[in-house]
Tab-separated table of C-alpha atoms in Angstrom:
chain	number	residue	atom	x	y	z
A	9	MET	CA	67.936	-58.360	62.569
A	10	PRO	CA	70.893	-58.962	60.255
A	11	THR	CA	73.332	-61.792	60.876
A	12	TYR	CA	76.902	-62.058	59.618
A	13	SER	CA	79.300	-64.975	59.288
A	14	LEU	CA	82.988	-64.349	60.055
A	15	ASP	CA	84.023	-66.789	57.352
A	16	HIS	CA	81.358	-66.276	54.711
A	17	ASP	CA	80.093	-62.698	54.579
A	18	ALA	CA	82.102	-59.757	53.238
A	19	GLU	CA	79.707	-57.464	55.138
A	20	TYR	CA	81.145	-58.873	58.378
A	21	TRP	CA	84.217	-56.624	57.919
A	22	GLN	CA	82.128	-53.426	57.402
A	23	SER	CA	81.672	-50.683	59.998
A	24	PRO	CA	79.452	-47.650	60.529
A	25	ASP	CA	80.368	-44.809	58.118
A	26	ARG	CA	81.987	-42.563	60.653
A	27	PHE	CA	84.509	-45.296	61.488
A	28	GLN	CA	85.382	-46.318	57.897
A	29	SER	CA	88.627	-44.365	57.616
A	30	MET	CA	89.855	-45.855	60.893
A	31	PHE	CA	89.193	-49.427	59.782
A	32	GLU	CA	90.571	-48.922	56.264
A	33	GLN	CA	93.815	-47.819	57.894
A	34	ALA	CA	93.835	-50.882	60.154
A	35	SER	CA	94.717	-52.917	57.070
A	36	THR	CA	97.968	-50.921	56.754
A	37	ILE	CA	99.211	-52.677	59.905
A	38	GLY	CA	98.164	-56.147	58.816
A	39	ASN	CA	94.819	-56.424	60.547
A	40	ARG	CA	91.151	-56.536	59.704
A	41	ALA	CA	88.570	-54.960	61.962
A	42	SER	CA	84.840	-54.491	62.176
A	43	LEU	CA	82.596	-52.548	64.497
A	44	PHE	CA	78.988	-53.263	65.374
A	45	ALA	CA	76.851	-50.671	67.133
A	46	ILE	CA	74.489	-51.887	69.842
A	47	GLY	CA	72.163	-48.961	69.123
A	48	ASP	CA	72.735	-45.684	67.234
A	49	PRO	CA	76.236	-45.762	65.694
A	50	ASN	CA	76.407	-41.953	65.773
A	51	ASP	CA	75.791	-41.732	69.507
A	52	ASP	CA	78.989	-41.804	71.576
A	53	ASP	CA	77.048	-43.368	74.487
A	54	THR	CA	76.103	-46.411	72.346
A	55	PRO	CA	77.848	-49.637	73.304
A	56	MET	CA	80.034	-51.097	70.522
A	57	ALA	CA	81.348	-54.557	69.661
A	58	PHE	CA	84.765	-54.392	68.016
A	59	ILE	CA	86.085	-57.471	66.182
A	60	LEU	CA	89.821	-57.531	65.470
A	61	GLN	CA	91.709	-60.095	63.428
A	62	MET	CA	95.447	-59.789	64.190
A	63	GLU	CA	98.357	-61.146	62.196
A	64	PRO	CA	100.748	-63.605	63.915
A	65	GLY	CA	103.081	-61.788	66.278
A	66	PHE	CA	101.162	-58.522	66.099
A	67	VAL	CA	101.744	-56.461	69.264
A	68	ILE	CA	99.246	-54.001	70.695
A	69	THR	CA	101.161	-51.734	73.030
A	70	ARG	CA	100.077	-50.735	76.549
A	71	HIS	CA	97.062	-48.384	76.461
A	72	ALA	CA	93.656	-47.637	77.946
A	73	HIS	CA	90.196	-46.512	76.804
A	74	PRO	CA	87.846	-43.896	78.314
A	75	CYS	CA	85.153	-46.448	79.138
A	76	ASP	CA	84.828	-49.953	80.626
A	77	ARG	CA	85.515	-52.822	78.240
A	78	PHE	CA	85.755	-56.577	78.012
A	79	GLU	CA	87.410	-58.713	75.373
A	80	THR	CA	87.151	-62.380	74.579
A	81	ILE	CA	89.429	-64.461	72.365
A	82	VAL	CA	87.525	-66.204	69.569
A	83	ARG	CA	90.326	-67.846	67.580
A	84	GLY	CA	94.049	-68.279	68.055
A	85	THR	CA	95.953	-67.150	71.106
A	86	LEU	CA	96.921	-63.889	72.746
A	87	GLU	CA	99.773	-63.368	75.183
A	88	VAL	CA	98.974	-60.874	77.952
A	89	ASP	CA	101.041	-60.284	81.056
A	90	GLY	CA	102.949	-63.559	80.637
A	91	ARG	CA	99.815	-65.630	80.156
A	92	THR	CA	98.664	-67.260	76.921
A	93	LEU	CA	94.932	-66.864	76.473
A	94	GLY	CA	92.848	-68.922	74.071
A	95	PRO	CA	89.297	-69.158	72.743
A	96	GLY	CA	86.733	-68.277	75.412
A	97	ASP	CA	89.206	-66.500	77.702
A	98	VAL	CA	88.175	-62.969	78.753
A	99	LEU	CA	90.029	-59.721	79.610
A	100	MET	CA	88.176	-56.957	81.495
A	101	HIS	CA	89.338	-53.381	82.151
A	102	ALA	CA	87.774	-50.382	83.799
A	103	ALA	CA	87.717	-46.963	82.112
A	104	ASN	CA	91.212	-45.406	81.905
A	105	GLU	CA	92.922	-48.585	83.228
A	106	LEU	CA	96.133	-49.222	81.276
A	107	TYR	CA	96.602	-52.770	79.954
A	108	GLY	CA	98.947	-54.609	77.621
A	109	PRO	CA	101.021	-55.160	75.755
A	110	LYS	CA	99.098	-57.924	73.993
A	111	THR	CA	100.787	-60.170	71.397
A	112	ALA	CA	98.944	-62.352	68.892
A	113	GLY	CA	100.114	-65.957	68.888
A	114	PRO	CA	101.843	-67.841	66.040
A	115	ASP	CA	98.522	-68.466	64.234
A	116	GLY	CA	97.210	-64.926	64.771
A	117	CYS	CA	94.215	-64.066	66.902
A	118	ILE	CA	90.635	-62.892	66.560
A	119	THR	CA	89.029	-61.100	69.508
A	120	VAL	CA	85.678	-59.485	70.200
A	121	GLU	CA	85.988	-56.410	72.331
A	122	VAL	CA	82.863	-54.775	73.784
A	123	PHE	CA	83.083	-51.132	74.786
A	124	ALA	CA	80.506	-49.667	77.196
A	125	LYS	CA	80.443	-46.564	74.969
A	126	ALA	CA	81.347	-45.914	71.306
A	127	VAL	CA	84.043	-43.447	72.336
A	128	GLY	CA	86.040	-46.422	73.666
A	129	ALA	CA	86.339	-47.787	70.145
A	130	TYR	CA	88.135	-44.721	68.818
A	131	GLU	CA	89.861	-43.017	71.717
A	132	ARG	CA	93.158	-44.572	72.793
A	133	ILE	CA	94.983	-43.428	75.914
A	134	THR	CA	98.714	-44.011	76.157
A	135	GLU	CA	101.200	-43.268	78.932
A	136	GLN	CA	104.000	-40.912	77.912
A	137	PRO	CA	107.643	-41.217	79.039
A	138	ASP	CA	107.088	-38.462	81.656
A	139	GLY	CA	104.150	-40.364	83.129
A	140	SER	CA	101.473	-38.107	81.666
A	141	ARG	CA	98.719	-39.567	79.482
A	142	LYS	CA	97.884	-38.738	75.924
A	143	THR	CA	94.508	-39.364	74.289
A	144	THR	CA	94.477	-40.005	70.530
A	145	ASN	CA	91.309	-39.870	68.441
A	146	LEU	CA	91.885	-42.799	66.055
A	147	ILE	CA	89.324	-41.505	63.561
A	148	ASP	CA	91.372	-38.356	63.102
A	149	ASP	CA	94.894	-39.748	63.661
A	150	PHE	CA	94.983	-43.540	63.350
A	151	GLN	CA	98.658	-43.654	62.343
A	152	GLY	CA	99.605	-41.443	65.317
A	153	GLY	CA	97.759	-43.716	67.734
A	154	PHE	CA	99.436	-46.836	66.402
A	155	ALA	CA	102.928	-45.512	65.393
A	156	GLU	CA	104.741	-48.345	67.218
A	157	GLN	CA	102.543	-51.004	65.640
A	158	VAL	CA	103.062	-49.501	62.184
A	159	GLU	CA	106.849	-49.709	62.661
A	160	ARG	CA	106.706	-53.346	63.846
A	161	PHE	CA	104.418	-54.407	61.057
A	162	GLU	CA	106.610	-52.724	58.429
A	163	ALA	CA	109.661	-54.602	59.810
A	164	ILE	CA	107.795	-57.952	59.634
A	165	LYS	CA	106.567	-57.163	56.143
A	166	LYS	CA	110.092	-56.275	54.914
A	167	ALA	CA	111.508	-59.469	56.444
A	168	ARG	CA	108.858	-61.569	54.656
A	169	GLU	CA	109.524	-59.807	51.318
A	170	ALA	CA	113.288	-60.437	51.740
A	171	GLY	CA	112.582	-64.122	52.185
A	172	GLU	CA	113.850	-64.226	55.771
A	173	PRO	CA	112.525	-67.004	58.006
A	174	ASN	CA	109.083	-66.340	59.379
A	175	ASN	CA	109.719	-65.118	62.897
A	176	SER	CA	106.558	-63.031	62.987
A	177	HIS	CA	105.626	-64.589	66.282
A	178	GLU	CA	108.625	-62.911	67.868
A	179	ARG	CA	108.332	-59.341	69.090
A	180	ILE	CA	110.058	-56.985	66.725
């Protein structure tokens, strides 16, 4: 059974082939991500562990997944529903239950999110202004599923390049 170190192994940030494009695109919004299958990575019923390293101030907007999930904070802090969560704290959500937004703290945040099924790692459900829900397949349309995050990250990046004070912990 292979083992990987977060701080020492480049392989830690690798994912099953069918998810590669999704995780390569994650770097465009200032994050690193990895996915570990708990079984056959090509079977949508296989549970998956998703590791996400978020930049300081990164905001994940309100959304849901089509399966049950739990998430634990490994490093840094994460603000959710007015609470600041730290290492060891856990979030749990049922299939299709909307949650968020979630904001990475001033030092960023690393979480491990376990999805009951692989489909939870790549299908993102968002509520539309009219109250309907939209499901985005992140393998096919990562940018579409994270449009708001892309805009926020670009604003933070431009501010850093312009030499403006680092307010990345603030919501942009």
